[in-house]
């Protein structure tokens, strides 16, 4: 009875305590007495008429008194707030097994239980305000838009992904009031994306009980099979000669505890083999680690599992099928930007070269500083191991052969071999120790002494220009303005280097090492400097030094050995001329950075561009500044899934060009085909390129299993925005490619058809729910219908409620009663002449 109480809220002044209510009672008594006195002496009043008039007048007075006191009976109630009961129905193939009562299928048992529940759904909504959301689930791509259940739903899903259902529904309903969640199925979970126990725990921690209703019998299956369900590579993409791990996911139905051999293939060539024990029925992960190939490109990765028989792997004894004992994917192998090693003394030249390279993303710079003959540290020894580090370019600064051999005895030998056989680029810089003792196989040109002129205090008296010839302007000394530079501020490369070499306003070198070319024109000159006229210098001690022809200092002037000194020389060598080398006599190019300061950054841009171009030329990447790329999200995917391919065009600084026009095509490959035919690629319609915060992408759903080829093209443009043309008149294109594999969504539902009540119990009981049989579902809903809702804080409800906003028609009705009684009393008095 504590939930019921009497309440009154008298109007002012009758609410004044303690005199209000007694005063109201006294007024009521006086009004009754006055009314009786008024009509008793009336000449036309009979006893019957007076009685009727008095009854009506007292009733009117009673209505007025009740209105003044406003009495109510109060009831404390939990508020009925709308909520939702979520039911998820497993519609996978395993529910077609006929092991329910009377030989009916599990799906039919579920349908009959839901038919019995339908009237209860309506009662829950009417009596408790609980609406029911019915979902079907199976594969990992569950979503609310396509996941609504209806009785005609086919039970044919290839997966029973309980974790995905619990995860997606939590994300959808976490901000709304949920009374409970019921999962109906056989518990034969074979999802991989989410852990069902963890996802059910999220519901439980939110206070929403997870109930389960299991269908089917717990019977074991005799089917035995090993299935490689997928292969993933990490990292992906991988870098040249760096280690990567291929992880094969393997299911072992009725083969738990078996020993198997897993073999890793790269482009069908076996590279690694290892034995494993299959510890679990599902989700075994077999990891095989090896090194990526030495050249960049797309490589097919295959993992095969079985029992070794000679050079081959065969199916395990009693295995259902050997067709699913392997799986394939693709791995992109790329350069790790450009890996550069600098070996030098600690000096300004080395510092600014390092900074110029590190300021751009594509360069991965390592340095070994050899100031003295001190003992080499373990870290330096590791960096000097050329075979292990897979450098693209090695820059040797102001150190001689003795310094290098004391640091790493085999360093120069390895450098010579790798330069000739692997295409490792090598560059030598000037300095007092430079070029000394370097083998001619590594440095074909001869490096000599430093050429300079110093005052007694050590200050330079002579400045030397660095003049690029046509070879240099097209390679190391080419210069382009930063993207977006206004047209009036665009400086051509030739004009920029002419400004640098102006004796009055430019920034010249203080000295250089003399380089002697090999006879026969075997070395290519990229830049030259003025030859020092020693006699003229000694005679008048002038600071300025010029060649015989002052007009011949212009950038692009051909090298003349009669009047010029070679400053930057190089050539190609080794297998297929893949190795490149440079010898640069300068040792203070950091002086170039002062050109134009503080108003301009021209000198800084020229210095950084020069050093980047030198490294790119040595690494055979000087023609790859702008690169189109395609990066599939999945290198192996189910044919029913959606592929996301990230696409773009890299600018010279390594960042994406968000405005570059892109044409993206995805084409199927025939068996054994490496690329689609050019005419097929041209005929294919480009996909729509979308943009989001992570860049640009295309979406694609493979229609059939097989290998797919992604092509991304973008026109090559000149600095003024015009499209470059090929000799045949067609547009010159940047092109990026990638491959991926779509595999059939093979069902393993029917390999393991036993119901799993224990799995369903683990979902329910730790999270406040009940583990039921499917036939108990209607009874559970009946209990829920009469169950008190959660205590959300009781609120009083008043009968009647005198608040005009909550009266629900009572106040208008009360006014009608008052007017009716008062009108009847006045009408009778008028009829009887007692007015």
GROMACS .gro file of C-alpha atoms in nm, residues 38-367:
model
  330
   38UNK     CA    1  -3.358   3.179   0.178
   39UNK     CA    2  -3.607   2.928   0.046
   40UNK     CA    3  -3.798   2.825   0.359
   41UNK     CA    4  -4.002   3.145   0.374
   42UNK     CA    5  -4.080   3.175   0.003
   43UNK     CA    6  -4.463   3.187  -0.068
   44UNK     CA    7  -4.441   2.953  -0.369
   45UNK     CA    8  -4.206   2.707  -0.203
   46UNK     CA    9  -4.339   2.366  -0.121
   47UNK     CA   10  -4.147   2.113   0.078
   48UNK     CA   11  -4.074   1.905  -0.235
   49UNK     CA   12  -3.954   2.204  -0.437
   50UNK     CA   13  -3.732   2.331  -0.158
   51UNK     CA   14  -3.574   1.985  -0.119
   52UNK     CA   15  -3.487   1.960  -0.491
   53UNK     CA   16  -3.348   2.313  -0.505
   54UNK     CA   17  -3.141   2.253  -0.191
   55UNK     CA   18  -3.001   1.925  -0.330
   56UNK     CA   19  -2.890   2.095  -0.652
   57UNK     CA   20  -2.750   2.397  -0.471
   58UNK     CA   21  -2.553   2.173  -0.227
   59UNK     CA   22  -2.416   1.968  -0.520
   60UNK     CA   23  -2.301   2.288  -0.692
   61UNK     CA   24  -2.144   2.396  -0.366
   62UNK     CA   25  -1.977   2.057  -0.330
   63UNK     CA   26  -1.829   2.083  -0.682
   64UNK     CA   27  -1.694   2.427  -0.597
   65UNK     CA   28  -1.546   2.303  -0.268
   66UNK     CA   29  -1.382   2.002  -0.435
   67UNK     CA   30  -1.237   2.237  -0.697
   68UNK     CA   31  -1.095   2.457  -0.424
   69UNK     CA   32  -0.942   2.162  -0.233
   70UNK     CA   33  -0.834   1.960  -0.547
   71UNK     CA   34  -0.816   1.612  -0.382
   72UNK     CA   35  -0.646   1.321  -0.565
   73UNK     CA   36  -0.541   0.963  -0.509
   74UNK     CA   37  -0.169   0.928  -0.592
   75UNK     CA   38  -0.002   0.612  -0.724
   76UNK     CA   39   0.378   0.569  -0.752
   77UNK     CA   40   0.449   0.407  -1.093
   78UNK     CA   41   0.748   0.324  -1.306
   79UNK     CA   42   0.715   0.531  -1.623
   80UNK     CA   43   0.648   0.333  -1.941
   81UNK     CA   44   0.922   0.432  -2.179
   82UNK     CA   45   0.946   0.285  -2.529
   83UNK     CA   46   1.224   0.029  -2.573
   84UNK     CA   47   1.331  -0.233  -2.827
   85UNK     CA   48   1.383  -0.607  -2.807
   86UNK     CA   49   1.633  -0.722  -3.073
   87UNK     CA   50   1.606  -1.071  -3.220
   88UNK     CA   51   1.880  -1.201  -3.449
   89UNK     CA   52   1.807  -1.513  -3.655
   90UNK     CA   53   2.096  -1.722  -3.790
   91UNK     CA   54   2.005  -1.800  -4.154
   92UNK     CA   55   2.315  -1.997  -4.252
   93UNK     CA   56   2.315  -2.325  -4.443
   94UNK     CA   57   2.367  -2.537  -4.134
   95UNK     CA   58   2.008  -2.461  -4.029
   96UNK     CA   59   1.883  -2.672  -4.319
   97UNK     CA   60   1.997  -2.986  -4.129
   98UNK     CA   61   1.691  -3.196  -4.038
   99UNK     CA   62   1.756  -3.300  -3.679
  100UNK     CA   63   1.460  -3.135  -3.502
  101UNK     CA   64   1.143  -3.302  -3.369
  102UNK     CA   65   0.961  -3.505  -3.636
  103UNK     CA   66   1.254  -3.480  -3.877
  104UNK     CA   67   1.191  -3.115  -3.951
  105UNK     CA   68   1.479  -2.886  -4.034
  106UNK     CA   69   1.622  -2.641  -3.787
  107UNK     CA   70   1.499  -2.357  -4.009
  108UNK     CA   71   1.139  -2.489  -3.991
  109UNK     CA   72   1.165  -2.514  -3.613
  110UNK     CA   73   1.276  -2.151  -3.600
  111UNK     CA   74   0.992  -2.040  -3.829
  112UNK     CA   75   0.729  -2.218  -3.617
  113UNK     CA   76   0.864  -2.068  -3.297
  114UNK     CA   77   0.853  -1.720  -3.449
  115UNK     CA   78   0.494  -1.775  -3.569
  116UNK     CA   79   0.392  -1.851  -3.209
  117UNK     CA   80   0.578  -1.542  -3.095
  118UNK     CA   81   0.407  -1.301  -3.336
  119UNK     CA   82   0.098  -1.230  -3.114
  120UNK     CA   83   0.333  -1.181  -2.820
  121UNK     CA   84   0.528  -0.919  -3.016
  122UNK     CA   85   0.206  -0.717  -3.048
  123UNK     CA   86   0.123  -0.759  -2.677
  124UNK     CA   87   0.472  -0.648  -2.573
  125UNK     CA   88   0.426  -0.327  -2.769
  126UNK     CA   89   0.078  -0.261  -2.631
  127UNK     CA   90   0.143  -0.346  -2.265
  128UNK     CA   91   0.510  -0.268  -2.212
  129UNK     CA   92   0.594  -0.030  -2.496
  130UNK     CA   93   0.849  -0.284  -2.627
  131UNK     CA   94   0.887  -0.298  -3.004
  132UNK     CA   95   1.064  -0.595  -3.161
  133UNK     CA   96   1.337  -0.564  -3.426
  134UNK     CA   97   1.386  -0.889  -3.620
  135UNK     CA   98   1.716  -0.937  -3.804
  136UNK     CA   99   1.870  -1.215  -4.008
  137UNK     CA  100   2.245  -1.268  -4.007
  138UNK     CA  101   2.501  -1.493  -4.166
  139UNK     CA  102   2.805  -1.348  -4.343
  140UNK     CA  103   3.037  -1.081  -4.208
  141UNK     CA  104   2.885  -0.803  -4.421
  142UNK     CA  105   2.570  -0.782  -4.204
  143UNK     CA  106   2.402  -0.442  -4.208
  144UNK     CA  107   2.066  -0.316  -4.096
  145UNK     CA  108   1.947  -0.207  -4.439
  146UNK     CA  109   1.959  -0.559  -4.584
  147UNK     CA  110   1.940  -0.757  -4.261
  148UNK     CA  111   1.567  -0.743  -4.179
  149UNK     CA  112   1.411  -1.087  -4.131
  150UNK     CA  113   1.085  -1.199  -4.284
  151UNK     CA  114   0.927  -1.547  -4.290
  152UNK     CA  115   1.022  -1.597  -4.655
  153UNK     CA  116   1.393  -1.556  -4.582
  154UNK     CA  117   1.605  -1.837  -4.727
  155UNK     CA  118   1.848  -2.009  -4.493
  156UNK     CA  119   2.142  -2.017  -4.733
  157UNK     CA  120   2.416  -1.793  -4.590
  158UNK     CA  121   2.772  -1.926  -4.631
  159UNK     CA  122   2.880  -1.816  -4.284
  160UNK     CA  123   2.746  -1.803  -3.928
  161UNK     CA  124   2.916  -1.484  -3.813
  162UNK     CA  125   2.774  -1.421  -3.466
  163UNK     CA  126   3.048  -1.172  -3.381
  164UNK     CA  127   2.971  -0.948  -3.679
  165UNK     CA  128   2.600  -0.943  -3.592
  166UNK     CA  129   2.665  -0.849  -3.228
  167UNK     CA  130   2.916  -0.584  -3.332
  168UNK     CA  131   2.703  -0.415  -3.597
  169UNK     CA  132   2.385  -0.413  -3.391
  170UNK     CA  133   2.572  -0.267  -3.095
  171UNK     CA  134   2.697   0.017  -3.313
  172UNK     CA  135   2.343   0.076  -3.441
  173UNK     CA  136   2.155   0.060  -3.109
  174UNK     CA  137   2.408   0.177  -2.850
  175UNK     CA  138   2.246   0.520  -2.818
  176UNK     CA  139   1.888   0.387  -2.782
  177UNK     CA  140   1.688   0.206  -2.515
  178UNK     CA  141   1.719  -0.172  -2.561
  179UNK     CA  142   1.525  -0.411  -2.335
  180UNK     CA  143   1.724  -0.716  -2.440
  181UNK     CA  144   1.890  -0.902  -2.726
  182UNK     CA  145   1.802  -1.255  -2.832
  183UNK     CA  146   2.022  -1.462  -3.065
  184UNK     CA  147   1.852  -1.758  -3.233
  185UNK     CA  148   2.064  -2.023  -3.409
  186UNK     CA  149   2.256  -2.345  -3.379
  187UNK     CA  150   2.573  -2.181  -3.240
  188UNK     CA  151   2.795  -2.319  -3.518
  189UNK     CA  152   2.988  -1.993  -3.539
  190UNK     CA  153   3.251  -1.966  -3.812
  191UNK     CA  154   3.301  -1.591  -3.832
  192UNK     CA  155   3.651  -1.448  -3.824
  193UNK     CA  156   3.623  -1.068  -3.801
  194UNK     CA  157   3.502  -1.033  -3.440
  195UNK     CA  158   3.517  -1.240  -3.122
  196UNK     CA  159   3.155  -1.321  -3.027
  197UNK     CA  160   3.226  -1.344  -2.651
  198UNK     CA  161   3.385  -0.999  -2.650
  199UNK     CA  162   3.103  -0.846  -2.853
  200UNK     CA  163   2.838  -0.999  -2.626
  201UNK     CA  164   3.034  -0.859  -2.330
  202UNK     CA  165   2.992  -0.509  -2.470
  203UNK     CA  166   2.616  -0.552  -2.458
  204UNK     CA  167   2.634  -0.692  -2.105
  205UNK     CA  168   2.846  -0.402  -1.978
  206UNK     CA  169   2.587  -0.164  -2.113
  207UNK     CA  170   2.319  -0.335  -1.903
  208UNK     CA  171   2.146  -0.511  -2.192
  209UNK     CA  172   2.105  -0.886  -2.127
  210UNK     CA  173   2.200  -1.121  -2.411
  211UNK     CA  174   1.968  -1.423  -2.438
  212UNK     CA  175   2.019  -1.718  -2.671
  213UNK     CA  176   1.781  -1.974  -2.818
  214UNK     CA  177   1.960  -2.277  -2.960
  215UNK     CA  178   1.817  -2.503  -3.229
  216UNK     CA  179   1.951  -2.836  -3.347
  217UNK     CA  180   2.122  -3.131  -3.182
  218UNK     CA  181   2.475  -3.153  -3.049
  219UNK     CA  182   2.603  -3.429  -3.276
  220UNK     CA  183   2.955  -3.470  -3.406
  221UNK     CA  184   3.040  -3.481  -3.777
  222UNK     CA  185   3.274  -3.733  -3.936
  223UNK     CA  186   3.382  -3.495  -4.214
  224UNK     CA  187   3.758  -3.439  -4.204
  225UNK     CA  188   3.920  -3.154  -4.387
  226UNK     CA  189   4.207  -2.907  -4.377
  227UNK     CA  190   4.117  -2.578  -4.540
  228UNK     CA  191   4.347  -2.279  -4.600
  229UNK     CA  192   4.091  -2.001  -4.579
  230UNK     CA  193   4.321  -1.709  -4.661
  231UNK     CA  194   4.672  -1.565  -4.677
  232UNK     CA  195   4.785  -1.226  -4.553
  233UNK     CA  196   5.126  -1.061  -4.594
  234UNK     CA  197   5.274  -0.828  -4.338
  235UNK     CA  198   5.400  -0.572  -4.410
  236UNK     CA  199   5.216  -0.508  -4.732
  237UNK     CA  200   5.356  -0.352  -4.943
  238UNK     CA  201   5.697  -0.494  -4.857
  239UNK     CA  202   6.030  -0.336  -4.931
  240UNK     CA  203   6.302  -0.486  -5.149
  241UNK     CA  204   6.503  -0.756  -4.966
  242UNK     CA  205   6.326  -0.677  -4.639
  243UNK     CA  206   6.161  -0.954  -4.440
  244UNK     CA  207   5.788  -1.010  -4.462
  245UNK     CA  208   5.561  -1.269  -4.304
  246UNK     CA  209   5.292  -1.463  -4.487
  247UNK     CA  210   5.021  -1.578  -4.246
  248UNK     CA  211   4.796  -1.862  -4.361
  249UNK     CA  212   4.467  -1.908  -4.177
  250UNK     CA  213   4.384  -2.277  -4.156
  251UNK     CA  214   4.080  -2.468  -4.034
  252UNK     CA  215   4.133  -2.830  -3.926
  253UNK     CA  216   3.800  -3.011  -3.902
  254UNK     CA  217   3.860  -3.335  -3.712
  255UNK     CA  218   4.235  -3.290  -3.760
  256UNK     CA  219   4.313  -3.109  -3.434
  257UNK     CA  220   4.661  -3.203  -3.314
  258UNK     CA  221   4.783  -3.311  -3.657
  259UNK     CA  222   5.130  -3.217  -3.784
  260UNK     CA  223   5.141  -3.053  -4.125
  261UNK     CA  224   5.399  -2.886  -4.345
  262UNK     CA  225   5.331  -2.536  -4.479
  263UNK     CA  226   5.521  -2.422  -4.786
  264UNK     CA  227   5.553  -2.064  -4.910
  265UNK     CA  228   5.580  -1.987  -5.283
  266UNK     CA  229   5.670  -1.658  -5.454
  267UNK     CA  230   5.562  -1.661  -5.819
  268UNK     CA  231   5.529  -2.041  -5.792
  269UNK     CA  232   5.888  -2.080  -5.667
  270UNK     CA  233   5.917  -2.242  -5.320
  271UNK     CA  234   6.112  -2.017  -5.082
  272UNK     CA  235   6.026  -2.137  -4.731
  273UNK     CA  236   5.892  -2.449  -4.562
  274UNK     CA  237   5.804  -2.519  -4.200
  275UNK     CA  238   5.622  -2.777  -3.986
  276UNK     CA  239   5.326  -2.680  -3.766
  277UNK     CA  240   5.081  -2.845  -3.529
  278UNK     CA  241   4.714  -2.765  -3.590
  279UNK     CA  242   4.612  -2.686  -3.233
  280UNK     CA  243   4.258  -2.572  -3.301
  281UNK     CA  244   3.969  -2.672  -3.519
  282UNK     CA  245   3.938  -2.316  -3.650
  283UNK     CA  246   4.164  -2.017  -3.680
  284UNK     CA  247   4.509  -2.177  -3.684
  285UNK     CA  248   4.763  -1.919  -3.801
  286UNK     CA  249   5.071  -2.056  -3.976
  287UNK     CA  250   5.340  -1.788  -4.014
  288UNK     CA  251   5.620  -1.819  -4.268
  289UNK     CA  252   5.885  -1.546  -4.283
  290UNK     CA  253   6.118  -1.481  -4.574
  291UNK     CA  254   6.283  -1.195  -4.761
  292UNK     CA  255   6.110  -1.002  -5.036
  293UNK     CA  256   6.255  -1.022  -5.389
  294UNK     CA  257   6.535  -0.792  -5.499
  295UNK     CA  258   6.333  -0.604  -5.760
  296UNK     CA  259   6.012  -0.410  -5.720
  297UNK     CA  260   5.689  -0.535  -5.870
  298UNK     CA  261   5.379  -0.748  -5.808
  299UNK     CA  262   5.445  -1.101  -5.680
  300UNK     CA  263   5.200  -1.387  -5.634
  301UNK     CA  264   5.225  -1.538  -5.285
  302UNK     CA  265   5.093  -1.890  -5.227
  303UNK     CA  266   5.085  -2.100  -4.910
  304UNK     CA  267   5.019  -2.473  -4.939
  305UNK     CA  268   4.954  -2.708  -4.648
  306UNK     CA  269   4.978  -3.086  -4.646
  307UNK     CA  270   5.191  -3.392  -4.586
  308UNK     CA  271   5.530  -3.399  -4.765
  309UNK     CA  272   5.576  -3.671  -5.025
  310UNK     CA  273   5.908  -3.611  -5.195
  311UNK     CA  274   5.907  -3.261  -5.340
  312UNK     CA  275   5.529  -3.226  -5.320
  313UNK     CA  276   5.268  -3.180  -5.049
  314UNK     CA  277   4.975  -3.422  -5.049
  315UNK     CA  278   4.643  -3.425  -4.866
  316UNK     CA  279   4.627  -3.566  -4.514
  317UNK     CA  280   4.494  -3.924  -4.485
  318UNK     CA  281   4.115  -3.927  -4.486
  319UNK     CA  282   4.084  -3.563  -4.589
  320UNK     CA  283   3.757  -3.469  -4.759
  321UNK     CA  284   3.922  -3.262  -5.036
  322UNK     CA  285   4.269  -3.134  -5.123
  323UNK     CA  286   4.136  -2.853  -5.344
  324UNK     CA  287   4.125  -2.610  -5.052
  325UNK     CA  288   4.473  -2.693  -4.916
  326UNK     CA  289   4.628  -2.378  -5.061
  327UNK     CA  290   4.548  -2.011  -5.095
  328UNK     CA  291   4.700  -1.725  -5.298
  329UNK     CA  292   4.733  -1.350  -5.272
  330UNK     CA  293   4.946  -1.072  -5.417
  331UNK     CA  294   5.227  -0.874  -5.257
  332UNK     CA  295   5.361  -0.544  -5.386
  333UNK     CA  296   5.737  -0.515  -5.347
  334UNK     CA  297   5.868  -0.161  -5.370
  335UNK     CA  298   6.172   0.042  -5.293
  336UNK     CA  299   6.172   0.187  -4.944
  337UNK     CA  300   6.181   0.528  -5.103
  338UNK     CA  301   6.551   0.560  -5.184
  339UNK     CA  302   6.782   0.420  -4.917
  340UNK     CA  303   7.094   0.637  -4.896
  341UNK     CA  304   7.411   0.583  -4.689
  342UNK     CA  305   7.643   0.880  -4.632
  343UNK     CA  306   7.994   0.803  -4.501
  344UNK     CA  307   8.176   1.126  -4.422
  345UNK     CA  308   8.342   1.343  -4.162
  346UNK     CA  309   8.124   1.566  -3.952
  347UNK     CA  310   8.128   1.883  -4.161
  348UNK     CA  311   7.882   2.141  -4.294
  349UNK     CA  312   7.869   1.982  -4.639
  350UNK     CA  313   7.756   1.647  -4.498
  351UNK     CA  314   7.505   1.814  -4.268
  352UNK     CA  315   7.330   2.007  -4.544
  353UNK     CA  316   7.333   1.714  -4.788
  354UNK     CA  317   7.167   1.498  -4.523
  355UNK     CA  318   6.905   1.766  -4.450
  356UNK     CA  319   6.835   1.826  -4.819
  357UNK     CA  320   6.752   1.456  -4.863
  358UNK     CA  321   6.564   1.404  -4.539
  359UNK     CA  322   6.332   1.695  -4.613
  360UNK     CA  323   6.162   1.480  -4.876
  361UNK     CA  324   5.963   1.171  -4.783
  362UNK     CA  325   6.101   0.940  -5.049
  363UNK     CA  326   6.459   0.946  -4.913
  364UNK     CA  327   6.556   0.720  -4.625
  365UNK     CA  328   6.896   0.854  -4.516
  366UNK     CA  329   7.153   0.682  -4.293
  367UNK     CA  330   7.490   0.826  -4.198
   0.00000   0.00000   0.00000
